[in-house]
Amino acid sequence: DTAVSQTPKYLVTQMGNDKSIKCEQNLGHDTMYWYKQDSKKFLKIMFSYNNKELIINETVPNRFSPKSPDKAHLNLHINSLELGDSAVYFCASSRGTVPSYEQYFGPGTRLTVT
Amino acid sequence: QQPVQSPQAVILREGEDAVINCSSSKALYSVHWYRQKHGEAPVFLMILLKGGEQKGHEKISASFNEKKQQSSLYLTASQLSYSGTYFCGTEDSGAGSYQLTFGKGTKLSVIP
């Protein structure tokens, strides 16, 4: 059983389009995250939800909007895609918030904007 | 504030040891270590908490010097499977931070 899953795995789209990435975890965790990993492998947090409540909202363009319909799901919607949005987006979950809990990462979604 | 990792890259022969360092300019509450293999997701290795508590991998050890805001990951008798990029993630001691800030990573290559 996959602990943290993401769909799609690959996403190729044109500038200006709107796209969504979905994440689900079956670990019973309370906290979920979205990270962006750029071409230089820099892993940066974007958002975090704890029990469906947004607790981290980093400096991210308003074109990015997360939604957590329940504790097991966290989706990311991106409007008006730009070239600079090309990256690998990782979803992660943990039993609680840091510092004590390890994070489990999903397989990633590689987004390519042309 | 992003922690600084060193070295940026290291090449080892099987059986050799390595140390990866992570330092921050801020007081830290915790340090997390993850390993990412090419094309895969980061995988948890270890957590070190202020006060000395540790959680993590049996075959990998780490230290956390709270006063110096530094952590080191020790890889002994390296195996080919240790290859990958190692990231440290730090949580500042500021109240309610709830997030990890990752370093730029250390690429470790183990060769036969």
CSV table of C-alpha atoms in Angstrom, one decimal:
chain,number,residue,atom,x,y,z
A,1,ASP,CA,0.0,0.0,0.0
A,2,THR,CA,1.3,3.4,-1.0
A,3,ALA,CA,1.5,5.6,2.1
A,4,VAL,CA,1.5,9.0,0.4
A,5,SER,CA,0.4,9.1,-3.2
A,6,GLN,CA,0.2,11.9,-5.7
A,7,THR,CA,-1.5,12.3,-9.1
A,8,PRO,CA,-0.4,12.9,-11.7
A,9,LYS,CA,3.3,11.9,-11.7
A,10,TYR,CA,4.1,14.0,-14.7
A,11,LEU,CA,2.3,17.1,-15.9
A,12,VAL,CA,3.3,18.9,-19.1
A,13,THR,CA,1.3,22.1,-19.9
A,14,GLN,CA,1.5,25.4,-21.6
A,15,MET,CA,1.9,28.8,-20.0
A,16,GLY,CA,-1.3,30.4,-18.9
A,17,ASN,CA,-3.1,27.1,-18.2
A,18,ASP,CA,-4.6,26.1,-14.9
A,19,LYS,CA,-3.7,22.7,-13.3
A,20,SER,CA,-4.2,20.7,-10.2
A,21,ILE,CA,-2.2,18.2,-8.3
A,22,LYS,CA,-3.8,15.8,-5.9
A,23,CYS,CA,-2.3,14.1,-2.8
A,24,GLU,CA,-3.6,11.4,-0.5
A,25,GLN,CA,-2.1,9.8,2.5
A,26,ASN,CA,-3.4,6.6,4.2
A,27,LEU,CA,-1.2,6.8,7.3
A,28,GLY,CA,-3.8,8.5,9.5
A,29,HIS,CA,-1.5,11.6,9.8
A,30,ASP,CA,-2.9,15.0,10.9
A,31,THR,CA,-0.4,17.2,9.1
A,32,MET,CA,0.2,17.5,5.3
A,33,TYR,CA,2.6,19.7,3.3
A,34,TRP,CA,3.4,20.9,-0.2
A,35,TYR,CA,7.1,21.3,-1.1
A,36,LYS,CA,8.6,22.6,-4.3
A,37,GLN,CA,11.9,21.3,-5.5
A,38,ASP,CA,13.6,23.3,-8.2
A,39,SER,CA,16.1,22.3,-10.8
A,40,LYS,CA,18.9,22.8,-8.3
A,41,LYS,CA,17.3,20.4,-5.9
A,42,PHE,CA,16.4,23.1,-3.4
A,43,LEU,CA,13.5,21.8,-1.4
A,44,LYS,CA,11.2,24.6,-0.1
A,45,ILE,CA,8.0,24.4,1.8
A,46,MET,CA,5.0,26.1,0.3
A,47,PHE,CA,2.0,25.2,2.5
A,48,SER,CA,1.1,23.0,5.5
A,49,TYR,CA,-2.2,21.9,6.9
A,50,ASN,CA,-2.9,20.5,10.3
A,51,ASN,CA,-6.3,18.9,10.7
A,52,LYS,CA,-7.5,20.7,7.6
A,53,GLU,CA,-6.4,24.1,9.0
A,54,LEU,CA,-3.7,26.0,7.1
A,55,ILE,CA,-0.8,26.6,9.4
A,56,ILE,CA,2.0,27.4,7.0
A,57,ASN,CA,1.6,29.7,4.1
A,58,GLU,CA,5.0,30.7,2.8
A,59,THR,CA,5.7,33.5,0.3
A,60,VAL,CA,4.1,31.8,-2.7
A,61,PRO,CA,2.3,33.6,-5.5
A,62,ASN,CA,-1.4,33.9,-5.1
A,63,ARG,CA,-1.7,31.7,-8.2
A,64,PHE,CA,-1.1,28.7,-5.9
A,65,SER,CA,-4.0,27.7,-3.8
A,66,PRO,CA,-4.0,24.6,-1.6
A,67,LYS,CA,-7.2,22.9,-0.4
A,68,SER,CA,-7.6,20.2,2.2
A,69,PRO,CA,-11.1,18.6,2.0
A,70,ASP,CA,-10.2,16.2,4.8
A,71,LYS,CA,-7.2,15.1,6.8
A,72,ALA,CA,-6.2,12.5,4.3
A,73,HIS,CA,-6.2,14.8,1.2
A,74,LEU,CA,-4.3,17.9,0.2
A,75,ASN,CA,-4.6,19.3,-3.3
A,76,LEU,CA,-2.7,22.1,-5.0
A,77,HIS,CA,-4.3,24.2,-7.7
A,78,ILE,CA,-2.2,26.5,-9.8
A,79,ASN,CA,-3.6,29.2,-12.0
A,80,SER,CA,-2.0,31.0,-14.9
A,81,LEU,CA,1.0,28.7,-15.0
A,82,GLU,CA,4.4,30.4,-15.7
A,83,LEU,CA,7.7,28.9,-16.9
A,84,GLY,CA,9.2,29.4,-13.5
A,85,ASP,CA,6.6,27.0,-12.0
A,86,SER,CA,8.4,24.1,-13.6
A,87,ALA,CA,9.7,22.0,-10.8
A,88,VAL,CA,8.9,18.8,-8.9
A,89,TYR,CA,6.2,19.2,-6.3
A,90,PHE,CA,6.2,16.9,-3.3
A,91,CYS,CA,3.4,16.2,-0.9
A,92,ALA,CA,4.3,15.0,2.5
A,93,SER,CA,2.6,14.1,5.7
A,94,SER,CA,3.5,13.7,9.4
A,95,ARG,CA,1.7,12.5,12.5
A,96,GLY,CA,1.9,16.0,13.9
A,97,THR,CA,3.8,19.2,13.4
A,98,VAL,CA,7.5,19.5,13.8
A,99,PRO,CA,9.8,19.1,15.7
A,100,SER,CA,9.2,15.6,16.8
A,101,TYR,CA,7.6,13.9,13.8
A,102,GLU,CA,9.2,12.6,10.6
A,103,GLN,CA,7.7,13.5,7.3
A,104,TYR,CA,6.7,11.0,4.7
A,105,PHE,CA,7.0,12.2,1.2
A,106,GLY,CA,5.0,11.3,-1.8
A,107,PRO,CA,6.6,10.3,-5.1
A,108,GLY,CA,6.4,13.8,-6.5
A,109,THR,CA,4.8,15.4,-9.5
A,110,ARG,CA,7.1,16.7,-12.2
A,111,LEU,CA,5.5,19.8,-13.7
A,112,THR,CA,6.9,21.2,-16.9
A,113,VAL,CA,5.5,24.4,-18.3
A,114,THR,CA,6.3,25.2,-21.9
B,1,GLN,CA,17.2,31.2,7.2
B,2,GLN,CA,18.5,28.3,5.1
B,3,PRO,CA,21.0,26.0,6.9
B,4,VAL,CA,24.4,25.6,5.3
B,5,GLN,CA,25.5,22.1,4.5
B,6,SER,CA,29.1,20.9,3.8
B,7,PRO,CA,30.6,19.4,1.8
B,8,GLN,CA,28.4,20.0,-1.3
B,9,ALA,CA,29.5,16.7,-2.7
B,10,VAL,CA,31.7,13.7,-1.7
B,11,ILE,CA,32.8,10.6,-3.4
B,12,LEU,CA,33.6,7.5,-1.3
B,13,ARG,CA,34.7,4.0,-2.0
B,14,GLU,CA,32.6,1.2,-0.4
B,15,GLY,CA,33.6,0.8,3.3
B,16,GLU,CA,34.8,4.3,3.8
B,17,ASP,CA,33.3,6.8,6.3
B,18,ALA,CA,31.9,10.2,5.7
B,19,VAL,CA,30.6,13.1,7.8
B,20,ILE,CA,28.1,15.6,6.5
B,21,ASN,CA,27.7,18.9,8.4
B,22,CYS,CA,24.7,21.2,8.8
B,23,SER,CA,24.9,24.6,10.5
B,24,SER,CA,22.5,27.4,11.1
B,25,SER,CA,22.8,31.1,12.1
B,26,LYS,CA,19.7,30.7,14.3
B,27,ALA,CA,19.0,28.9,17.5
B,28,LEU,CA,17.5,25.5,16.6
B,29,TYR,CA,14.9,23.3,18.2
B,30,SER,CA,15.4,20.3,15.9
B,31,VAL,CA,17.4,19.0,13.0
B,32,HIS,CA,16.0,16.5,10.6
B,33,TRP,CA,18.0,14.4,8.1
B,34,TYR,CA,16.6,13.0,4.8
B,35,ARG,CA,18.2,11.1,1.9
B,36,GLN,CA,17.0,11.5,-1.6
B,37,LYS,CA,18.0,9.1,-4.4
B,38,HIS,CA,17.9,10.3,-8.0
B,39,GLY,CA,14.3,10.6,-9.3
B,40,GLU,CA,12.8,9.6,-5.9
B,41,ALA,CA,11.2,11.2,-2.9
B,42,PRO,CA,13.2,12.2,0.2
B,43,VAL,CA,13.3,9.5,2.8
B,44,PHE,CA,13.5,10.2,6.6
B,45,LEU,CA,16.7,9.2,8.3
B,46,MET,CA,16.9,10.9,11.7
B,47,ILE,CA,15.5,13.6,14.0
B,48,LEU,CA,17.6,15.3,16.6
B,49,LEU,CA,15.8,17.4,19.2
B,50,LYS,CA,17.0,20.1,21.5
B,51,GLY,CA,17.7,18.4,24.8
B,52,GLY,CA,19.3,15.3,23.3
B,53,GLU,CA,16.4,13.1,22.1
B,54,GLN,CA,17.0,11.3,18.9
B,55,LYS,CA,14.8,9.2,16.6
B,56,GLY,CA,15.9,7.4,13.5
B,57,HIS,CA,17.9,5.0,11.5
B,58,GLU,CA,19.8,2.2,13.3
B,59,LYS,CA,22.8,2.2,11.0
B,60,ILE,CA,23.3,5.9,10.8
B,61,SER,CA,24.3,8.2,13.6
B,62,ALA,CA,24.2,11.9,14.1
B,63,SER,CA,25.0,14.6,16.6
B,64,PHE,CA,23.4,17.9,17.5
B,65,ASN,CA,25.4,20.7,19.1
B,66,GLU,CA,22.7,23.1,20.3
B,67,LYS,CA,25.1,25.8,21.4
B,68,LYS,CA,26.9,25.9,18.0
B,69,GLN,CA,23.6,25.3,16.1
B,70,GLN,CA,25.3,22.5,14.2
B,71,SER,CA,24.5,19.0,13.4
B,72,SER,CA,26.6,16.3,11.8
B,73,LEU,CA,25.5,13.0,10.1
B,74,TYR,CA,28.0,10.1,10.3
B,75,LEU,CA,28.0,7.5,7.7
B,76,THR,CA,30.3,4.6,8.5
B,77,ALA,CA,31.4,1.6,6.4
B,78,SER,CA,29.5,3.1,3.5
B,79,GLN,CA,27.6,0.9,1.1
B,80,LEU,CA,26.6,1.5,-2.5
B,81,SER,CA,23.0,2.0,-1.3
B,82,TYR,CA,24.1,5.1,0.7
B,83,SER,CA,24.5,7.1,-2.6
B,84,GLY,CA,22.1,10.0,-2.9
B,85,THR,CA,21.6,13.6,-1.8
B,86,TYR,CA,21.4,14.2,1.9
B,87,PHE,CA,19.4,17.1,3.2
B,88,CYS,CA,19.3,18.6,6.7
B,89,GLY,CA,16.1,20.4,7.7
B,90,THR,CA,16.1,22.7,10.6
B,91,GLU,CA,13.4,24.1,12.8
B,92,ASP,CA,14.1,27.4,14.5
B,93,SER,CA,13.5,27.8,18.2
B,94,GLY,CA,11.0,30.6,17.5
B,95,ALA,CA,7.6,29.8,18.9
B,96,GLY,CA,5.1,28.2,16.5
B,97,SER,CA,7.4,27.8,13.6
B,98,TYR,CA,6.1,24.3,12.7
B,99,GLN,CA,8.3,24.1,9.6
B,100,LEU,CA,11.5,22.7,8.3
B,101,THR,CA,13.9,24.8,6.3
B,102,PHE,CA,16.1,22.5,4.2
B,103,GLY,CA,19.8,23.0,3.2
B,104,LYS,CA,20.9,22.7,-0.3
B,105,GLY,CA,21.9,19.1,0.1
B,106,THR,CA,25.1,17.1,0.0
B,107,LYS,CA,25.5,14.7,-2.9
B,108,LEU,CA,27.2,11.5,-1.8
B,109,SER,CA,28.4,9.0,-4.3
B,110,VAL,CA,29.7,5.6,-3.2
B,111,ILE,CA,31.7,3.7,-5.8
B,112,PRO,CA,32.9,0.0,-5.7
